[in-house]
């Protein structure tokens, strides 16, 4: 009898902004979830203890059965772990030290901005500080994780930040054995803000990189802050505000700012800024006084789009490669992504879904698995992501226990349905708004039907109702649609047939789209950020959309994330019920249970 081969498990951990854990088994990602979903702290920064525990529980393995643990940075800031240990006290002391370093950096930035000739001094000192302190804290972090998992430190390795971003997108894509141009772009990571690389299978060649001081990401970060929004969270609001700016007003500011960051004339695969872009806030305070908020948003959105498209074109021209893969937080800007997709030189492309740092553990798992297999002399097969439903799911039995324990049957009308998708479609066709929890939770920033609030996309009144009941979104922000794959051509202007499974690209709409989906598009420029739903991608959600189509003739629904304003997307039944009780929602579908509030 042939002996069963032991699976290879690689655990990816990210402890930064929106801390996340990911588990790979034999070249396939089987789990990925962010800690914010378990502790309800949006974009939680720290040690993803519960996420790690759930990943191991899903695979039914102990931490000792892990073959490798991978981190996605060469240098590390202190993790804010939730464990009460001497190690953690030491980490807290280091955190205080880092705050002091940050204060010095901010104070020095004011000086450098006004006296640019002092900039090389700060650059040199910052580089030394990152390498010495960052290397030390990485050692401490590895020891901390090893102790928590009860594994030897030798089982923990780390990869450079932008290499990991690139690997995340390349190996997640269907092009992961083809020669591809891979571009990464964020505020910064391991002292860089962008890279240009060529990936072909397991061969990786970086051909350009940009220092953190010349960062488009930092510029957009500080524009977000200057406009009174929350950086590292509300950049999408700046993007949503930009279309309201009139072209002549946009251009007036753009002419003023267009040269603050350009492509380096000596190497157009790199960016070059007039000042350290982490000091952009001082520039904005000095130069943007008296300009309207919407026009500022419009001008800086144009700056971002222009520089990104020029950069992509330069990289394609340099390499001759038209299959382009994108990763890093700046690629969460779906309007810039639309401009990139429409470049004639871009033949095929893939934008990493939820392209920010929360996706880094995916890439570090892939890199770790490849390195491990090479060391053991094993052949490597990497499986691209099939979907993003990589989180927990809950059975009807689990849900019934929670409903009975909380005495919900006496508080609400609760029905157990054989076919909840039919009933949800019926309610939507009647103008009702339904929150839905079904199957495995989706990973990342976008709700993809399984943790979503759904509505009729024709009914513009539902925008106000959803905002009043739960979302509290800014008045200018659009919602998004989920569209049946076979109806996409009715609604989207998409001449290249670019896949849009994950709401990572915006599209212009057809005349029919502007009628059928008017509540799920940008009300000013009529663009949409769609999830195109394939039957094999999510059969139950696809069925729901088909039933809605039968009732209304409309091939899509309005889909927004199921969460209370300021909270993460809901994890499971407990969080869904809390959100339901704390909001004006009247209908909640949790697997086969439909929960309805009694009307007074």
PDB file of N, CA, C and O in Angstrom, residues 430-494:
ATOM      1  N   UNK A 430     -39.002  43.892  -4.699  1.00  0.00           N
ATOM      2  CA  UNK A 430     -40.063  44.685  -4.057  1.00  0.00           C
ATOM      3  C   UNK A 430     -39.514  45.976  -3.448  1.00  0.00           C
ATOM      4  O   UNK A 430     -40.251  46.713  -2.778  1.00  0.00           O
ATOM      5  N   UNK A 431     -38.230  46.224  -3.666  1.00  0.00           N
ATOM      6  CA  UNK A 431     -37.638  47.459  -3.144  1.00  0.00           C
ATOM      7  C   UNK A 431     -37.056  47.336  -1.756  1.00  0.00           C
ATOM      8  O   UNK A 431     -36.617  48.336  -1.164  1.00  0.00           O
ATOM      9  N   UNK A 432     -37.008  46.123  -1.225  1.00  0.00           N
ATOM     10  CA  UNK A 432     -36.446  45.924   0.116  1.00  0.00           C
ATOM     11  C   UNK A 432     -34.913  45.877   0.058  1.00  0.00           C
ATOM     12  O   UNK A 432     -34.322  45.558  -0.971  1.00  0.00           O
ATOM     13  N   UNK A 433     -34.300  46.164   1.192  1.00  0.00           N
ATOM     14  CA  UNK A 433     -32.847  46.069   1.352  1.00  0.00           C
ATOM     15  C   UNK A 433     -32.569  44.857   2.230  1.00  0.00           C
ATOM     16  O   UNK A 433     -33.184  44.706   3.297  1.00  0.00           O
ATOM     17  N   UNK A 434     -31.659  43.979   1.797  1.00  0.00           N
ATOM     18  CA  UNK A 434     -31.398  42.731   2.518  1.00  0.00           C
ATOM     19  C   UNK A 434     -29.899  42.603   2.802  1.00  0.00           C
ATOM     20  O   UNK A 434     -29.075  42.692   1.889  1.00  0.00           O
ATOM     21  N   UNK A 435     -29.570  42.385   4.071  1.00  0.00           N
ATOM     22  CA  UNK A 435     -28.186  42.046   4.432  1.00  0.00           C
ATOM     23  C   UNK A 435     -28.037  40.535   4.321  1.00  0.00           C
ATOM     24  O   UNK A 435     -28.921  39.779   4.749  1.00  0.00           O
ATOM     25  N   UNK A 436     -26.913  40.099   3.743  1.00  0.00           N
ATOM     26  CA  UNK A 436     -26.740  38.673   3.458  1.00  0.00           C
ATOM     27  C   UNK A 436     -25.424  38.156   4.016  1.00  0.00           C
ATOM     28  O   UNK A 436     -24.368  38.726   3.779  1.00  0.00           O
ATOM     29  N   UNK A 437     -25.500  37.036   4.752  1.00  0.00           N
ATOM     30  CA  UNK A 437     -24.328  36.286   5.198  1.00  0.00           C
ATOM     31  C   UNK A 437     -24.491  34.860   4.695  1.00  0.00           C
ATOM     32  O   UNK A 437     -25.461  34.179   5.036  1.00  0.00           O
ATOM     33  N   UNK A 438     -23.553  34.426   3.853  1.00  0.00           N
ATOM     34  CA  UNK A 438     -23.663  33.098   3.255  1.00  0.00           C
ATOM     35  C   UNK A 438     -22.278  32.571   2.922  1.00  0.00           C
ATOM     36  O   UNK A 438     -21.424  33.303   2.419  1.00  0.00           O
ATOM     37  N   UNK A 439     -22.047  31.296   3.198  1.00  0.00           N
ATOM     38  CA  UNK A 439     -20.798  30.654   2.800  1.00  0.00           C
ATOM     39  C   UNK A 439     -19.572  31.233   3.490  1.00  0.00           C
ATOM     40  O   UNK A 439     -19.661  31.871   4.535  1.00  0.00           O
ATOM     41  N   UNK A 440     -18.408  31.020   2.874  1.00  0.00           N
ATOM     42  CA  UNK A 440     -17.160  31.493   3.455  1.00  0.00           C
ATOM     43  C   UNK A 440     -17.014  33.005   3.253  1.00  0.00           C
ATOM     44  O   UNK A 440     -17.338  33.539   2.200  1.00  0.00           O
ATOM     45  N   UNK A 441     -16.514  33.659   4.284  1.00  0.00           N
ATOM     46  CA  UNK A 441     -16.308  35.102   4.212  1.00  0.00           C
ATOM     47  C   UNK A 441     -15.244  35.439   3.174  1.00  0.00           C
ATOM     48  O   UNK A 441     -14.228  34.762   3.069  1.00  0.00           O
ATOM     49  N   UNK A 442     -15.475  36.500   2.412  1.00  0.00           N
ATOM     50  CA  UNK A 442     -14.503  36.947   1.441  1.00  0.00           C
ATOM     51  C   UNK A 442     -13.339  37.659   2.131  1.00  0.00           C
ATOM     52  O   UNK A 442     -13.522  38.334   3.138  1.00  0.00           O
ATOM     53  N   UNK A 443     -12.141  37.477   1.589  1.00  0.00           N
ATOM     54  CA  UNK A 443     -10.960  38.186   2.071  1.00  0.00           C
ATOM     55  C   UNK A 443     -10.891  39.563   1.425  1.00  0.00           C
ATOM     56  O   UNK A 443     -11.236  39.731   0.258  1.00  0.00           O
ATOM     57  N   UNK A 444     -10.422  40.548   2.165  1.00  0.00           N
ATOM     58  CA  UNK A 444     -10.087  41.833   1.581  1.00  0.00           C
ATOM     59  C   UNK A 444     -11.116  42.923   1.780  1.00  0.00           C
ATOM     60  O   UNK A 444     -12.100  42.770   2.506  1.00  0.00           O
ATOM     61  N   UNK A 445     -10.866  44.033   1.098  1.00  0.00           N
ATOM     62  CA  UNK A 445     -11.625  45.259   1.323  1.00  0.00           C
ATOM     63  C   UNK A 445     -12.995  45.255   0.658  1.00  0.00           C
ATOM     64  O   UNK A 445     -13.855  46.055   1.016  1.00  0.00           O
ATOM     65  N   UNK A 446     -13.213  44.400  -0.334  1.00  0.00           N
ATOM     66  CA  UNK A 446     -14.465  44.419  -1.086  1.00  0.00           C
ATOM     67  C   UNK A 446     -15.405  43.293  -0.643  1.00  0.00           C
ATOM     68  O   UNK A 446     -14.984  42.139  -0.542  1.00  0.00           O
ATOM     69  N   UNK A 447     -16.668  43.624  -0.424  1.00  0.00           N
ATOM     70  CA  UNK A 447     -17.685  42.599  -0.192  1.00  0.00           C
ATOM     71  C   UNK A 447     -18.062  41.994  -1.535  1.00  0.00           C
ATOM     72  O   UNK A 447     -18.345  42.714  -2.488  1.00  0.00           O
ATOM     73  N   UNK A 448     -18.067  40.676  -1.609  1.00  0.00           N
ATOM     74  CA  UNK A 448     -18.299  39.978  -2.876  1.00  0.00           C
ATOM     75  C   UNK A 448     -19.519  39.071  -2.802  1.00  0.00           C
ATOM     76  O   UNK A 448     -19.539  37.979  -3.347  1.00  0.00           O
ATOM     77  N   UNK A 449     -20.522  39.531  -2.074  1.00  0.00           N
ATOM     78  CA  UNK A 449     -21.799  38.823  -2.047  1.00  0.00           C
ATOM     79  C   UNK A 449     -22.061  38.005  -0.806  1.00  0.00           C
ATOM     80  O   UNK A 449     -23.216  37.787  -0.437  1.00  0.00           O
ATOM     81  N   UNK A 450     -21.006  37.519  -0.149  1.00  0.00           N
ATOM     82  CA  UNK A 450     -21.205  36.646   1.009  1.00  0.00           C
ATOM     83  C   UNK A 450     -21.311  37.396   2.331  1.00  0.00           C
ATOM     84  O   UNK A 450     -21.779  36.838   3.320  1.00  0.00           O
ATOM     85  N   UNK A 451     -20.858  38.636   2.358  1.00  0.00           N
ATOM     86  CA  UNK A 451     -21.027  39.513   3.526  1.00  0.00           C
ATOM     87  C   UNK A 451     -21.418  40.881   2.991  1.00  0.00           C
ATOM     88  O   UNK A 451     -20.696  41.857   3.084  1.00  0.00           O
ATOM     89  N   UNK A 452     -22.617  40.925   2.377  1.00  0.00           N
ATOM     90  CA  UNK A 452     -23.033  42.104   1.616  1.00  0.00           C
ATOM     91  C   UNK A 452     -24.410  42.598   2.024  1.00  0.00           C
ATOM     92  O   UNK A 452     -25.235  41.839   2.540  1.00  0.00           O
ATOM     93  N   UNK A 453     -24.641  43.876   1.769  1.00  0.00           N
ATOM     94  CA  UNK A 453     -25.980  44.462   1.812  1.00  0.00           C
ATOM     95  C   UNK A 453     -26.413  44.644   0.364  1.00  0.00           C
ATOM     96  O   UNK A 453     -25.688  45.238  -0.437  1.00  0.00           O
ATOM     97  N   UNK A 454     -27.593  44.133   0.023  1.00  0.00           N
ATOM     98  CA  UNK A 454     -28.048  44.083  -1.362  1.00  0.00           C
ATOM     99  C   UNK A 454     -29.313  44.910  -1.551  1.00  0.00           C
ATOM    100  O   UNK A 454     -30.137  45.035  -0.632  1.00  0.00           O
ATOM    101  N   UNK A 455     -29.467  45.462  -2.767  1.00  0.00           N
ATOM    102  CA  UNK A 455     -30.662  46.251  -3.073  1.00  0.00           C
ATOM    103  C   UNK A 455     -30.870  46.281  -4.583  1.00  0.00           C
ATOM    104  O   UNK A 455     -29.991  45.898  -5.367  1.00  0.00           O
ATOM    105  N   UNK A 456     -32.036  46.768  -4.977  1.00  0.00           N
ATOM    106  CA  UNK A 456     -32.377  46.947  -6.388  1.00  0.00           C
ATOM    107  C   UNK A 456     -31.514  48.080  -6.953  1.00  0.00           C
ATOM    108  O   UNK A 456     -31.596  49.212  -6.472  1.00  0.00           O
ATOM    109  N   UNK A 457     -30.713  47.824  -7.986  1.00  0.00           N
ATOM    110  CA  UNK A 457     -29.802  48.856  -8.489  1.00  0.00           C
ATOM    111  C   UNK A 457     -30.488  49.957  -9.300  1.00  0.00           C
ATOM    112  O   UNK A 457     -29.853  50.949  -9.651  1.00  0.00           O
ATOM    113  N   UNK A 458     -31.765  49.780  -9.602  1.00  0.00           N
ATOM    114  CA  UNK A 458     -32.501  50.822 -10.343  1.00  0.00           C
ATOM    115  C   UNK A 458     -33.005  51.914  -9.428  1.00  0.00           C
ATOM    116  O   UNK A 458     -33.265  53.036  -9.867  1.00  0.00           O
ATOM    117  N   UNK A 459     -33.189  51.587  -8.159  1.00  0.00           N
ATOM    118  CA  UNK A 459     -33.908  52.453  -7.231  1.00  0.00           C
ATOM    119  C   UNK A 459     -32.952  53.410  -6.525  1.00  0.00           C
ATOM    120  O   UNK A 459     -32.298  53.046  -5.551  1.00  0.00           O
ATOM    121  N   UNK A 460     -32.873  54.627  -7.005  1.00  0.00           N
ATOM    122  CA  UNK A 460     -31.924  55.588  -6.445  1.00  0.00           C
ATOM    123  C   UNK A 460     -32.245  55.923  -4.990  1.00  0.00           C
ATOM    124  O   UNK A 460     -31.366  56.348  -4.229  1.00  0.00           O
ATOM    125  N   UNK A 461     -33.481  55.709  -4.568  1.00  0.00           N
ATOM    126  CA  UNK A 461     -33.867  56.004  -3.185  1.00  0.00           C
ATOM    127  C   UNK A 461     -33.165  55.091  -2.183  1.00  0.00           C
ATOM    128  O   UNK A 461     -33.013  55.455  -1.011  1.00  0.00           O
ATOM    129  N   UNK A 462     -32.727  53.900  -2.641  1.00  0.00           N
ATOM    130  CA  UNK A 462     -32.088  52.985  -1.687  1.00  0.00           C
ATOM    131  C   UNK A 462     -30.738  53.514  -1.226  1.00  0.00           C
ATOM    132  O   UNK A 462     -30.257  53.130  -0.159  1.00  0.00           O
ATOM    133  N   UNK A 463     -30.111  54.391  -2.006  1.00  0.00           N
ATOM    134  CA  UNK A 463     -28.829  54.966  -1.593  1.00  0.00           C
ATOM    135  C   UNK A 463     -29.009  55.719  -0.277  1.00  0.00           C
ATOM    136  O   UNK A 463     -28.246  55.533   0.681  1.00  0.00           O
ATOM    137  N   UNK A 464     -30.015  56.568  -0.220  1.00  0.00           N
ATOM    138  CA  UNK A 464     -30.287  57.317   1.017  1.00  0.00           C
ATOM    139  C   UNK A 464     -30.700  56.369   2.144  1.00  0.00           C
ATOM    140  O   UNK A 464     -30.257  56.527   3.292  1.00  0.00           O
ATOM    141  N   UNK A 465     -31.522  55.372   1.819  1.00  0.00           N
ATOM    142  CA  UNK A 465     -31.986  54.450   2.857  1.00  0.00           C
ATOM    143  C   UNK A 465     -30.826  53.662   3.468  1.00  0.00           C
ATOM    144  O   UNK A 465     -30.743  53.520   4.690  1.00  0.00           O
ATOM    145  N   UNK A 466     -29.932  53.133   2.625  1.00  0.00           N
ATOM    146  CA  UNK A 466     -28.791  52.372   3.144  1.00  0.00           C
ATOM    147  C   UNK A 466     -27.900  53.263   3.995  1.00  0.00           C
ATOM    148  O   UNK A 466     -27.429  52.863   5.059  1.00  0.00           O
ATOM    149  N   UNK A 467     -27.679  54.491   3.541  1.00  0.00           N
ATOM    150  CA  UNK A 467     -26.859  55.413   4.328  1.00  0.00           C
ATOM    151  C   UNK A 467     -27.519  55.748   5.653  1.00  0.00           C
ATOM    152  O   UNK A 467     -26.867  55.795   6.698  1.00  0.00           O
ATOM    153  N   UNK A 468     -28.830  55.982   5.622  1.00  0.00           N
ATOM    154  CA  UNK A 468     -29.546  56.312   6.858  1.00  0.00           C
ATOM    155  C   UNK A 468     -29.595  55.121   7.803  1.00  0.00           C
ATOM    156  O   UNK A 468     -29.467  55.270   9.023  1.00  0.00           O
ATOM    157  N   UNK A 469     -29.801  53.942   7.242  1.00  0.00           N
ATOM    158  CA  UNK A 469     -29.972  52.757   8.077  1.00  0.00           C
ATOM    159  C   UNK A 469     -28.666  52.248   8.667  1.00  0.00           C
ATOM    160  O   UNK A 469     -28.633  51.742   9.778  1.00  0.00           O
ATOM    161  N   UNK A 470     -27.553  52.395   7.922  1.00  0.00           N
ATOM    162  CA  UNK A 470     -26.356  51.689   8.358  1.00  0.00           C
ATOM    163  C   UNK A 470     -25.034  52.316   7.933  1.00  0.00           C
ATOM    164  O   UNK A 470     -24.126  52.460   8.736  1.00  0.00           O
ATOM    165  N   UNK A 471     -24.868  52.690   6.682  1.00  0.00           N
ATOM    166  CA  UNK A 471     -23.550  52.955   6.127  1.00  0.00           C
ATOM    167  C   UNK A 471     -23.010  54.344   6.463  1.00  0.00           C
ATOM    168  O   UNK A 471     -21.801  54.522   6.587  1.00  0.00           O
ATOM    169  N   UNK A 472     -23.893  55.354   6.515  1.00  0.00           N
ATOM    170  CA  UNK A 472     -23.462  56.711   6.859  1.00  0.00           C
ATOM    171  C   UNK A 472     -22.316  57.173   5.956  1.00  0.00           C
ATOM    172  O   UNK A 472     -21.368  57.816   6.401  1.00  0.00           O
ATOM    173  N   UNK A 473     -22.387  56.857   4.670  1.00  0.00           N
ATOM    174  CA  UNK A 473     -21.331  57.229   3.723  1.00  0.00           C
ATOM    175  C   UNK A 473     -21.445  58.705   3.358  1.00  0.00           C
ATOM    176  O   UNK A 473     -22.517  59.304   3.435  1.00  0.00           O
ATOM    177  N   UNK A 474     -20.325  59.292   2.928  1.00  0.00           N
ATOM    178  CA  UNK A 474     -20.346  60.677   2.462  1.00  0.00           C
ATOM    179  C   UNK A 474     -21.256  60.794   1.251  1.00  0.00           C
ATOM    180  O   UNK A 474     -21.336  59.880   0.418  1.00  0.00           O
ATOM    181  N   UNK A 475     -21.905  61.935   1.132  1.00  0.00           N
ATOM    182  CA  UNK A 475     -22.958  62.090   0.128  1.00  0.00           C
ATOM    183  C   UNK A 475     -22.464  61.881  -1.299  1.00  0.00           C
ATOM    184  O   UNK A 475     -23.235  61.521  -2.187  1.00  0.00           O
ATOM    185  N   UNK A 476     -21.184  62.111  -1.545  1.00  0.00           N
ATOM    186  CA  UNK A 476     -20.684  62.005  -2.915  1.00  0.00           C
ATOM    187  C   UNK A 476     -20.236  60.587  -3.295  1.00  0.00           C
ATOM    188  O   UNK A 476     -19.892  60.330  -4.442  1.00  0.00           O
ATOM    189  N   UNK A 477     -20.220  59.658  -2.317  1.00  0.00           N
ATOM    190  CA  UNK A 477     -19.649  58.343  -2.567  1.00  0.00           C
ATOM    191  C   UNK A 477     -20.652  57.382  -3.206  1.00  0.00           C
ATOM    192  O   UNK A 477     -21.763  57.213  -2.717  1.00  0.00           O
ATOM    193  N   UNK A 478     -20.259  56.722  -4.303  1.00  0.00           N
ATOM    194  CA  UNK A 478     -21.164  55.788  -4.972  1.00  0.00           C
ATOM    195  C   UNK A 478     -21.136  54.394  -4.345  1.00  0.00           C
ATOM    196  O   UNK A 478     -20.184  54.032  -3.657  1.00  0.00           O
ATOM    197  N   UNK A 479     -22.186  53.629  -4.595  1.00  0.00           N
ATOM    198  CA  UNK A 479     -22.176  52.201  -4.310  1.00  0.00           C
ATOM    199  C   UNK A 479     -21.740  51.457  -5.576  1.00  0.00           C
ATOM    200  O   UNK A 479     -21.442  52.076  -6.602  1.00  0.00           O
ATOM    201  N   UNK A 480     -21.696  50.135  -5.492  1.00  0.00           N
ATOM    202  CA  UNK A 480     -21.197  49.337  -6.618  1.00  0.00           C
ATOM    203  C   UNK A 480     -22.169  48.205  -6.918  1.00  0.00           C
ATOM    204  O   UNK A 480     -22.957  47.804  -6.067  1.00  0.00           O
ATOM    205  N   UNK A 481     -22.107  47.651  -8.130  1.00  0.00           N
ATOM    206  CA  UNK A 481     -22.998  46.548  -8.489  1.00  0.00           C
ATOM    207  C   UNK A 481     -22.285  45.203  -8.571  1.00  0.00           C
ATOM    208  O   UNK A 481     -21.084  45.126  -8.830  1.00  0.00           O
ATOM    209  N   UNK A 482     -23.046  44.149  -8.365  1.00  0.00           N
ATOM    210  CA  UNK A 482     -22.656  42.799  -8.786  1.00  0.00           C
ATOM    211  C   UNK A 482     -23.467  42.485 -10.035  1.00  0.00           C
ATOM    212  O   UNK A 482     -24.687  42.662 -10.044  1.00  0.00           O
ATOM    213  N   UNK A 483     -22.778  42.020 -11.095  1.00  0.00           N
ATOM    214  CA  UNK A 483     -23.409  41.833 -12.403  1.00  0.00           C
ATOM    215  C   UNK A 483     -23.200  40.395 -12.871  1.00  0.00           C
ATOM    216  O   UNK A 483     -22.113  39.836 -12.717  1.00  0.00           O
ATOM    217  N   UNK A 484     -24.221  39.820 -13.452  1.00  0.00           N
ATOM    218  CA  UNK A 484     -24.083  38.507 -14.061  1.00  0.00           C
ATOM    219  C   UNK A 484     -23.067  38.564 -15.204  1.00  0.00           C
ATOM    220  O   UNK A 484     -23.072  39.502 -16.004  1.00  0.00           O
ATOM    221  N   UNK A 485     -22.223  37.544 -15.298  1.00  0.00           N
ATOM    222  CA  UNK A 485     -21.179  37.525 -16.326  1.00  0.00           C
ATOM    223  C   UNK A 485     -21.759  37.714 -17.729  1.00  0.00           C
ATOM    224  O   UNK A 485     -21.234  38.491 -18.535  1.00  0.00           O
ATOM    225  N   UNK A 486     -22.854  37.035 -18.008  1.00  0.00           N
ATOM    226  CA  UNK A 486     -23.410  37.079 -19.356  1.00  0.00           C
ATOM    227  C   UNK A 486     -24.110  38.405 -19.669  1.00  0.00           C
ATOM    228  O   UNK A 486     -24.469  38.678 -20.820  1.00  0.00           O
ATOM    229  N   UNK A 487     -24.299  39.249 -18.653  1.00  0.00           N
ATOM    230  CA  UNK A 487     -24.927  40.550 -18.868  1.00  0.00           C
ATOM    231  C   UNK A 487     -23.917  41.700 -18.836  1.00  0.00           C
ATOM    232  O   UNK A 487     -24.297  42.869 -19.026  1.00  0.00           O
ATOM    233  N   UNK A 488     -22.660  41.388 -18.612  1.00  0.00           N
ATOM    234  CA  UNK A 488     -21.639  42.436 -18.459  1.00  0.00           C
ATOM    235  C   UNK A 488     -21.573  43.334 -19.693  1.00  0.00           C
ATOM    236  O   UNK A 488     -21.433  44.563 -19.581  1.00  0.00           O
ATOM    237  N   UNK A 489     -21.694  42.759 -20.890  1.00  0.00           N
ATOM    238  CA  UNK A 489     -21.590  43.560 -22.116  1.00  0.00           C
ATOM    239  C   UNK A 489     -22.776  44.511 -22.273  1.00  0.00           C
ATOM    240  O   UNK A 489     -22.679  45.517 -22.991  1.00  0.00           O
ATOM    241  N   UNK A 490     -23.885  44.201 -21.621  1.00  0.00           N
ATOM    242  CA  UNK A 490     -25.038  45.106 -21.658  1.00  0.00           C
ATOM    243  C   UNK A 490     -24.760  46.385 -20.881  1.00  0.00           C
ATOM    244  O   UNK A 490     -25.363  47.430 -21.172  1.00  0.00           O
ATOM    245  N   UNK A 491     -23.858  46.288 -19.913  1.00  0.00           N
ATOM    246  CA  UNK A 491     -23.678  47.381 -18.959  1.00  0.00           C
ATOM    247  C   UNK A 491     -22.305  48.057 -18.996  1.00  0.00           C
ATOM    248  O   UNK A 491     -22.182  49.228 -18.661  1.00  0.00           O
ATOM    249  N   UNK A 492     -21.263  47.327 -19.384  1.00  0.00           N
ATOM    250  CA  UNK A 492     -19.898  47.841 -19.286  1.00  0.00           C
ATOM    251  C   UNK A 492     -19.314  48.158 -20.651  1.00  0.00           C
ATOM    252  O   UNK A 492     -19.506  47.408 -21.604  1.00  0.00           O
ATOM    253  N   UNK A 493     -18.548  49.243 -20.710  1.00  0.00           N
ATOM    254  CA  UNK A 493     -17.722  49.530 -21.876  1.00  0.00           C
ATOM    255  C   UNK A 493     -16.364  48.892 -21.598  1.00  0.00           C
ATOM    256  O   UNK A 493     -15.556  49.420 -20.843  1.00  0.00           O
ATOM    257  N   UNK A 494     -16.140  47.724 -22.208  1.00  0.00           N
ATOM    258  CA  UNK A 494     -14.973  46.899 -21.868  1.00  0.00           C
ATOM    259  C   UNK A 494     -14.477  46.207 -23.136  1.00  0.00           C
ATOM    260  O   UNK A 494     -14.626  45.007 -23.324  1.00  0.00           O
TER     261      UNK A 494
END
